[in-house]
Amino acid sequence: IPNNKELVSILPLEFIINEEEVVIDPKNIKGNKLGVKTVIVAAPKSTVHSIIKCFEKLNIEIVDITFGSIGDYYTFKSPSLDEQIGAIINLGEDTTTISIFNKGIITNTEVLEIGGANVDNDISFIYKVTKSDAKFLKEKLALAHRRYADPSETEVVGTKLGENLRINQYEVTEIVMSRLLEILNLAKKQINLLTKKEISYIIITGG
């Protein structure tokens, strides 16, 4: 591992008993020698150590570190996913993470500096409302696709100009959908850059 990297996770692929027998799970097997074939996951030390320092200041002891993408995979893990190549897109507040998994093992990942906060900014700018009201409209009124939106569903919010504005679900959904399409198209491009192999699934998740 390079000096500027920190070991984050070790993901075992298979175990070798007595340099002969290859098994996935070596528990309860007798042998004189145990070997392992693994994927080693590393991250920049600067990123890892800054997070560790934050927790140490709170008197919280860190026992282990892993990537959020690995946690995402284990949320959806199944025997069929463990046999396929796929992608997980995690749409967060400020960033969107795209990760490639090959038979349950993370092989590549990339972070885009775009997320849910950009949707809030769009709504805030177009309707001249505060960020908190924009987030309220996104979470309580808007949908991800205009196909399901109902123009008769409305919410009244106050603008920065001191006016009361009635906003319907179809209009605000168009704003949200436009930004989501941009994010997902960027994610699609990243998937094509991260792997040349044919993928069997895409999972979209987020906070």
mmCIF file of C-alpha atoms in Angstrom:
data_model
loop_
_atom_site.group_PDB
_atom_site.id
_atom_site.type_symbol
_atom_site.label_atom_id
_atom_site.label_comp_id
_atom_site.label_asym_id
_atom_site.label_seq_id
_atom_site.Cartn_x
_atom_site.Cartn_y
_atom_site.Cartn_z
ATOM 1 C CA ILE A 1 0.000 0.000 0.000
ATOM 2 C CA PRO A 2 1.475 3.431 -0.905
ATOM 3 C CA ASN A 3 2.606 5.650 1.983
ATOM 4 C CA ASN A 4 -0.125 8.196 1.260
ATOM 5 C CA LYS A 5 -2.888 5.559 1.506
ATOM 6 C CA GLU A 6 -4.670 4.059 4.522
ATOM 7 C CA LEU A 7 -5.907 0.448 4.627
ATOM 8 C CA VAL A 8 -9.698 0.661 4.928
ATOM 9 C CA SER A 9 -11.103 -2.800 4.191
ATOM 10 C CA ILE A 10 -9.932 -6.316 3.372
ATOM 11 C CA LEU A 11 -12.523 -8.264 1.384
ATOM 12 C CA PRO A 12 -11.742 -12.001 1.237
ATOM 13 C CA LEU A 13 -12.506 -13.743 -2.052
ATOM 14 C CA GLU A 14 -11.474 -17.293 -1.118
ATOM 15 C CA PHE A 15 -9.394 -19.208 1.406
ATOM 16 C CA ILE A 16 -6.778 -21.885 0.677
ATOM 17 C CA ILE A 17 -6.387 -24.764 3.122
ATOM 18 C CA ASN A 18 -2.970 -26.509 3.183
ATOM 19 C CA GLU A 19 -2.119 -24.838 -0.149
ATOM 20 C CA GLU A 20 -4.557 -27.188 -1.896
ATOM 21 C CA GLU A 21 -8.217 -26.940 -0.958
ATOM 22 C CA VAL A 22 -9.986 -23.705 -2.009
ATOM 23 C CA VAL A 23 -13.033 -22.753 0.065
ATOM 24 C CA ILE A 24 -15.212 -19.662 0.518
ATOM 25 C CA ASP A 25 -15.682 -20.144 4.275
ATOM 26 C CA PRO A 26 -12.891 -21.933 6.208
ATOM 27 C CA LYS A 27 -14.619 -22.063 9.578
ATOM 28 C CA ASN A 28 -14.681 -25.514 11.225
ATOM 29 C CA ILE A 29 -12.214 -26.918 8.668
ATOM 30 C CA LYS A 30 -9.045 -28.549 10.036
ATOM 31 C CA GLY A 31 -5.699 -27.742 8.442
ATOM 32 C CA ASN A 32 -2.067 -26.824 9.084
ATOM 33 C CA LYS A 33 -1.848 -23.790 6.811
ATOM 34 C CA LEU A 34 -4.387 -21.102 5.920
ATOM 35 C CA GLY A 35 -3.998 -18.708 2.988
ATOM 36 C CA VAL A 36 -6.386 -16.087 1.666
ATOM 37 C CA LYS A 37 -6.994 -14.290 -1.624
ATOM 38 C CA THR A 38 -8.385 -10.815 -0.949
ATOM 39 C CA VAL A 39 -9.214 -7.430 -2.382
ATOM 40 C CA ILE A 40 -7.534 -4.683 -0.350
ATOM 41 C CA VAL A 41 -9.388 -1.359 -0.254
ATOM 42 C CA ALA A 42 -7.373 1.775 0.517
ATOM 43 C CA ALA A 43 -8.194 5.490 0.775
ATOM 44 C CA PRO A 44 -6.101 8.690 0.963
ATOM 45 C CA LYS A 45 -4.648 9.115 4.463
ATOM 46 C CA SER A 46 -5.582 12.805 4.497
ATOM 47 C CA THR A 47 -9.282 11.935 4.137
ATOM 48 C CA VAL A 48 -9.277 9.103 6.673
ATOM 49 C CA HIS A 49 -7.219 10.917 9.330
ATOM 50 C CA SER A 50 -9.347 14.070 9.210
ATOM 51 C CA ILE A 51 -12.447 11.987 9.964
ATOM 52 C CA ILE A 52 -10.656 10.086 12.745
ATOM 53 C CA LYS A 53 -9.551 13.366 14.379
ATOM 54 C CA CYS A 54 -13.148 14.609 14.438
ATOM 55 C CA PHE A 55 -14.285 11.532 16.364
ATOM 56 C CA GLU A 56 -11.284 11.619 18.703
ATOM 57 C CA LYS A 57 -12.210 15.189 19.704
ATOM 58 C CA LEU A 58 -15.619 13.813 20.689
ATOM 59 C CA ASN A 59 -13.912 11.078 22.769
ATOM 60 C CA ILE A 60 -15.287 8.395 20.442
ATOM 61 C CA GLU A 61 -12.999 5.448 19.823
ATOM 62 C CA ILE A 62 -12.922 4.204 16.221
ATOM 63 C CA VAL A 63 -12.876 0.422 15.969
ATOM 64 C CA ASP A 64 -13.025 0.016 12.191
ATOM 65 C CA ILE A 65 -13.410 1.999 8.970
ATOM 66 C CA THR A 66 -15.156 1.094 5.727
ATOM 67 C CA PHE A 67 -16.528 2.788 2.624
ATOM 68 C CA GLY A 68 -20.170 3.850 2.587
ATOM 69 C CA SER A 69 -20.505 2.077 -0.762
ATOM 70 C CA ILE A 70 -19.669 -1.258 0.881
ATOM 71 C CA GLY A 71 -22.372 -0.579 3.474
ATOM 72 C CA ASP A 72 -24.791 0.204 0.638
ATOM 73 C CA TYR A 73 -24.035 -3.142 -1.003
ATOM 74 C CA TYR A 74 -24.648 -5.085 2.201
ATOM 75 C CA THR A 75 -27.998 -3.312 2.574
ATOM 76 C CA PHE A 76 -29.180 -4.894 -0.682
ATOM 77 C CA LYS A 77 -26.949 -8.004 -0.671
ATOM 78 C CA SER A 78 -28.512 -11.189 -2.027
ATOM 79 C CA PRO A 79 -27.273 -14.492 -3.544
ATOM 80 C CA SER A 80 -28.181 -13.258 -7.055
ATOM 81 C CA LEU A 81 -26.262 -9.955 -6.642
ATOM 82 C CA ASP A 82 -23.264 -11.913 -5.367
ATOM 83 C CA GLU A 83 -23.054 -13.598 -8.793
ATOM 84 C CA GLN A 84 -23.388 -10.464 -10.934
ATOM 85 C CA ILE A 85 -21.608 -7.244 -11.897
ATOM 86 C CA GLY A 86 -23.516 -4.066 -11.100
ATOM 87 C CA ALA A 87 -23.472 -0.467 -9.928
ATOM 88 C CA ILE A 88 -24.749 1.368 -6.872
ATOM 89 C CA ILE A 89 -25.579 5.073 -7.122
ATOM 90 C CA ASN A 90 -25.864 6.818 -3.740
ATOM 91 C CA LEU A 91 -27.493 10.210 -4.168
ATOM 92 C CA GLY A 92 -26.518 12.197 -1.092
ATOM 93 C CA GLU A 93 -27.009 15.768 0.105
ATOM 94 C CA ASP A 94 -23.876 17.289 -1.441
ATOM 95 C CA THR A 95 -22.352 14.412 -3.409
ATOM 96 C CA THR A 96 -23.348 11.418 -5.509
ATOM 97 C CA THR A 97 -21.226 8.265 -5.214
ATOM 98 C CA ILE A 98 -21.051 5.692 -8.005
ATOM 99 C CA SER A 99 -19.540 2.293 -7.162
ATOM 100 C CA ILE A 100 -19.005 -0.839 -9.242
ATOM 101 C CA PHE A 101 -19.343 -4.276 -7.644
ATOM 102 C CA ASN A 102 -18.131 -7.511 -9.206
ATOM 103 C CA LYS A 103 -19.685 -10.528 -7.457
ATOM 104 C CA GLY A 104 -20.022 -8.615 -4.200
ATOM 105 C CA ILE A 105 -16.550 -7.028 -4.289
ATOM 106 C CA ILE A 106 -16.130 -3.291 -4.834
ATOM 107 C CA THR A 107 -13.801 -2.750 -7.793
ATOM 108 C CA ASN A 108 -14.089 0.976 -8.477
ATOM 109 C CA THR A 109 -15.778 4.100 -7.131
ATOM 110 C CA GLU A 110 -16.125 7.778 -7.970
ATOM 111 C CA VAL A 111 -17.676 10.768 -6.171
ATOM 112 C CA LEU A 112 -19.509 13.549 -8.054
ATOM 113 C CA GLU A 113 -19.856 16.968 -6.411
ATOM 114 C CA ILE A 114 -23.600 17.171 -6.983
ATOM 115 C CA GLY A 115 -26.545 15.981 -4.902
ATOM 116 C CA GLY A 116 -29.863 16.769 -3.248
ATOM 117 C CA ALA A 117 -28.742 20.252 -2.172
ATOM 118 C CA ASN A 118 -28.608 21.236 -5.859
ATOM 119 C CA VAL A 119 -32.309 20.396 -6.136
ATOM 120 C CA ASP A 120 -33.003 22.645 -3.121
ATOM 121 C CA ASN A 121 -31.004 25.453 -4.756
ATOM 122 C CA ASP A 122 -33.002 25.135 -8.000
ATOM 123 C CA ILE A 123 -36.355 25.378 -6.201
ATOM 124 C CA SER A 124 -35.130 28.241 -4.012
ATOM 125 C CA PHE A 125 -33.876 30.218 -7.032
ATOM 126 C CA ILE A 126 -36.932 29.714 -9.254
ATOM 127 C CA TYR A 127 -39.595 30.418 -6.613
ATOM 128 C CA LYS A 128 -37.555 32.969 -4.578
ATOM 129 C CA VAL A 129 -38.072 30.979 -1.357
ATOM 130 C CA THR A 130 -35.691 30.117 1.485
ATOM 131 C CA LYS A 131 -33.577 26.954 1.374
ATOM 132 C CA SER A 132 -35.637 25.423 4.201
ATOM 133 C CA ASP A 133 -38.905 26.048 2.295
ATOM 134 C CA ALA A 134 -37.304 24.669 -0.882
ATOM 135 C CA LYS A 135 -36.345 21.497 0.982
ATOM 136 C CA PHE A 136 -39.897 21.262 2.369
ATOM 137 C CA LEU A 137 -41.339 21.494 -1.150
ATOM 138 C CA LYS A 138 -38.896 18.856 -2.416
ATOM 139 C CA GLU A 139 -39.661 16.367 0.362
ATOM 140 C CA LYS A 140 -43.397 16.977 0.915
ATOM 141 C CA LEU A 141 -44.782 17.979 -2.482
ATOM 142 C CA ALA A 142 -42.460 17.114 -5.383
ATOM 143 C CA LEU A 143 -42.084 13.720 -7.040
ATOM 144 C CA ALA A 144 -39.166 12.278 -9.003
ATOM 145 C CA HIS A 145 -41.088 12.137 -12.323
ATOM 146 C CA ARG A 146 -43.834 14.404 -13.706
ATOM 147 C CA ARG A 147 -45.694 11.344 -15.045
ATOM 148 C CA TYR A 148 -47.141 10.797 -11.553
ATOM 149 C CA ALA A 149 -47.582 14.466 -10.551
ATOM 150 C CA ASP A 150 -51.011 15.947 -9.820
ATOM 151 C CA PRO A 151 -51.466 19.678 -10.627
ATOM 152 C CA SER A 152 -54.278 19.870 -8.055
ATOM 153 C CA GLU A 153 -51.852 18.995 -5.227
ATOM 154 C CA THR A 154 -50.531 22.309 -3.900
ATOM 155 C CA GLU A 155 -48.647 23.972 -1.060
ATOM 156 C CA VAL A 156 -48.546 27.651 -0.077
ATOM 157 C CA VAL A 157 -45.170 29.116 0.953
ATOM 158 C CA GLY A 158 -43.920 32.625 1.608
ATOM 159 C CA THR A 159 -41.357 34.096 -0.782
ATOM 160 C CA LYS A 160 -38.338 36.227 0.102
ATOM 161 C CA LEU A 161 -40.338 39.162 -1.287
ATOM 162 C CA GLY A 162 -42.973 38.711 1.416
ATOM 163 C CA GLU A 163 -45.608 37.237 -0.882
ATOM 164 C CA ASN A 164 -47.605 34.026 -0.449
ATOM 165 C CA LEU A 165 -47.100 31.682 -3.384
ATOM 166 C CA ARG A 166 -49.208 28.619 -4.205
ATOM 167 C CA ILE A 167 -47.084 25.941 -5.905
ATOM 168 C CA ASN A 168 -48.557 22.852 -7.535
ATOM 169 C CA GLN A 169 -47.010 19.407 -7.614
ATOM 170 C CA TYR A 170 -46.566 19.223 -11.384
ATOM 171 C CA GLU A 171 -44.552 22.461 -11.636
ATOM 172 C CA VAL A 172 -42.161 21.703 -8.761
ATOM 173 C CA THR A 173 -41.756 18.106 -9.972
ATOM 174 C CA GLU A 174 -40.534 19.379 -13.353
ATOM 175 C CA ILE A 175 -37.777 21.312 -11.556
ATOM 176 C CA VAL A 176 -36.770 18.290 -9.482
ATOM 177 C CA MET A 177 -36.934 15.915 -12.447
ATOM 178 C CA SER A 178 -34.692 18.163 -14.557
ATOM 179 C CA ARG A 179 -31.907 18.100 -11.948
ATOM 180 C CA LEU A 180 -32.326 14.365 -11.244
ATOM 181 C CA LEU A 181 -31.944 13.605 -14.962
ATOM 182 C CA GLU A 182 -28.704 15.586 -14.988
ATOM 183 C CA ILE A 183 -27.365 13.690 -11.944
ATOM 184 C CA LEU A 184 -28.343 10.281 -13.315
ATOM 185 C CA ASN A 185 -26.862 11.035 -16.755
ATOM 186 C CA LEU A 186 -23.591 12.040 -15.069
ATOM 187 C CA ALA A 187 -23.739 8.816 -13.048
ATOM 188 C CA LYS A 188 -24.336 6.816 -16.238
ATOM 189 C CA LYS A 189 -21.232 8.344 -17.828
ATOM 190 C CA GLN A 190 -19.199 7.473 -14.726
ATOM 191 C CA ILE A 191 -20.386 3.853 -14.808
ATOM 192 C CA ASN A 192 -19.108 3.595 -18.391
ATOM 193 C CA LEU A 193 -15.774 5.080 -17.306
ATOM 194 C CA LEU A 194 -15.455 2.856 -14.212
ATOM 195 C CA THR A 195 -16.058 -0.454 -15.997
ATOM 196 C CA LYS A 196 -16.038 -1.791 -19.532
ATOM 197 C CA LYS A 197 -17.896 -4.933 -18.478
ATOM 198 C CA GLU A 198 -21.608 -5.425 -19.034
ATOM 199 C CA ILE A 199 -23.532 -4.750 -15.834
ATOM 200 C CA SER A 200 -26.611 -6.637 -14.684
ATOM 201 C CA TYR A 201 -28.116 -4.166 -12.218
ATOM 202 C CA ILE A 202 -28.103 -0.547 -11.036
ATOM 203 C CA ILE A 203 -29.256 0.245 -7.506
ATOM 204 C CA ILE A 204 -30.135 3.852 -6.672
ATOM 205 C CA THR A 205 -30.162 4.748 -2.982
ATOM 206 C CA GLY A 206 -29.536 7.751 -0.739
ATOM 207 C CA GLY A 207 -30.394 9.636 2.426
#
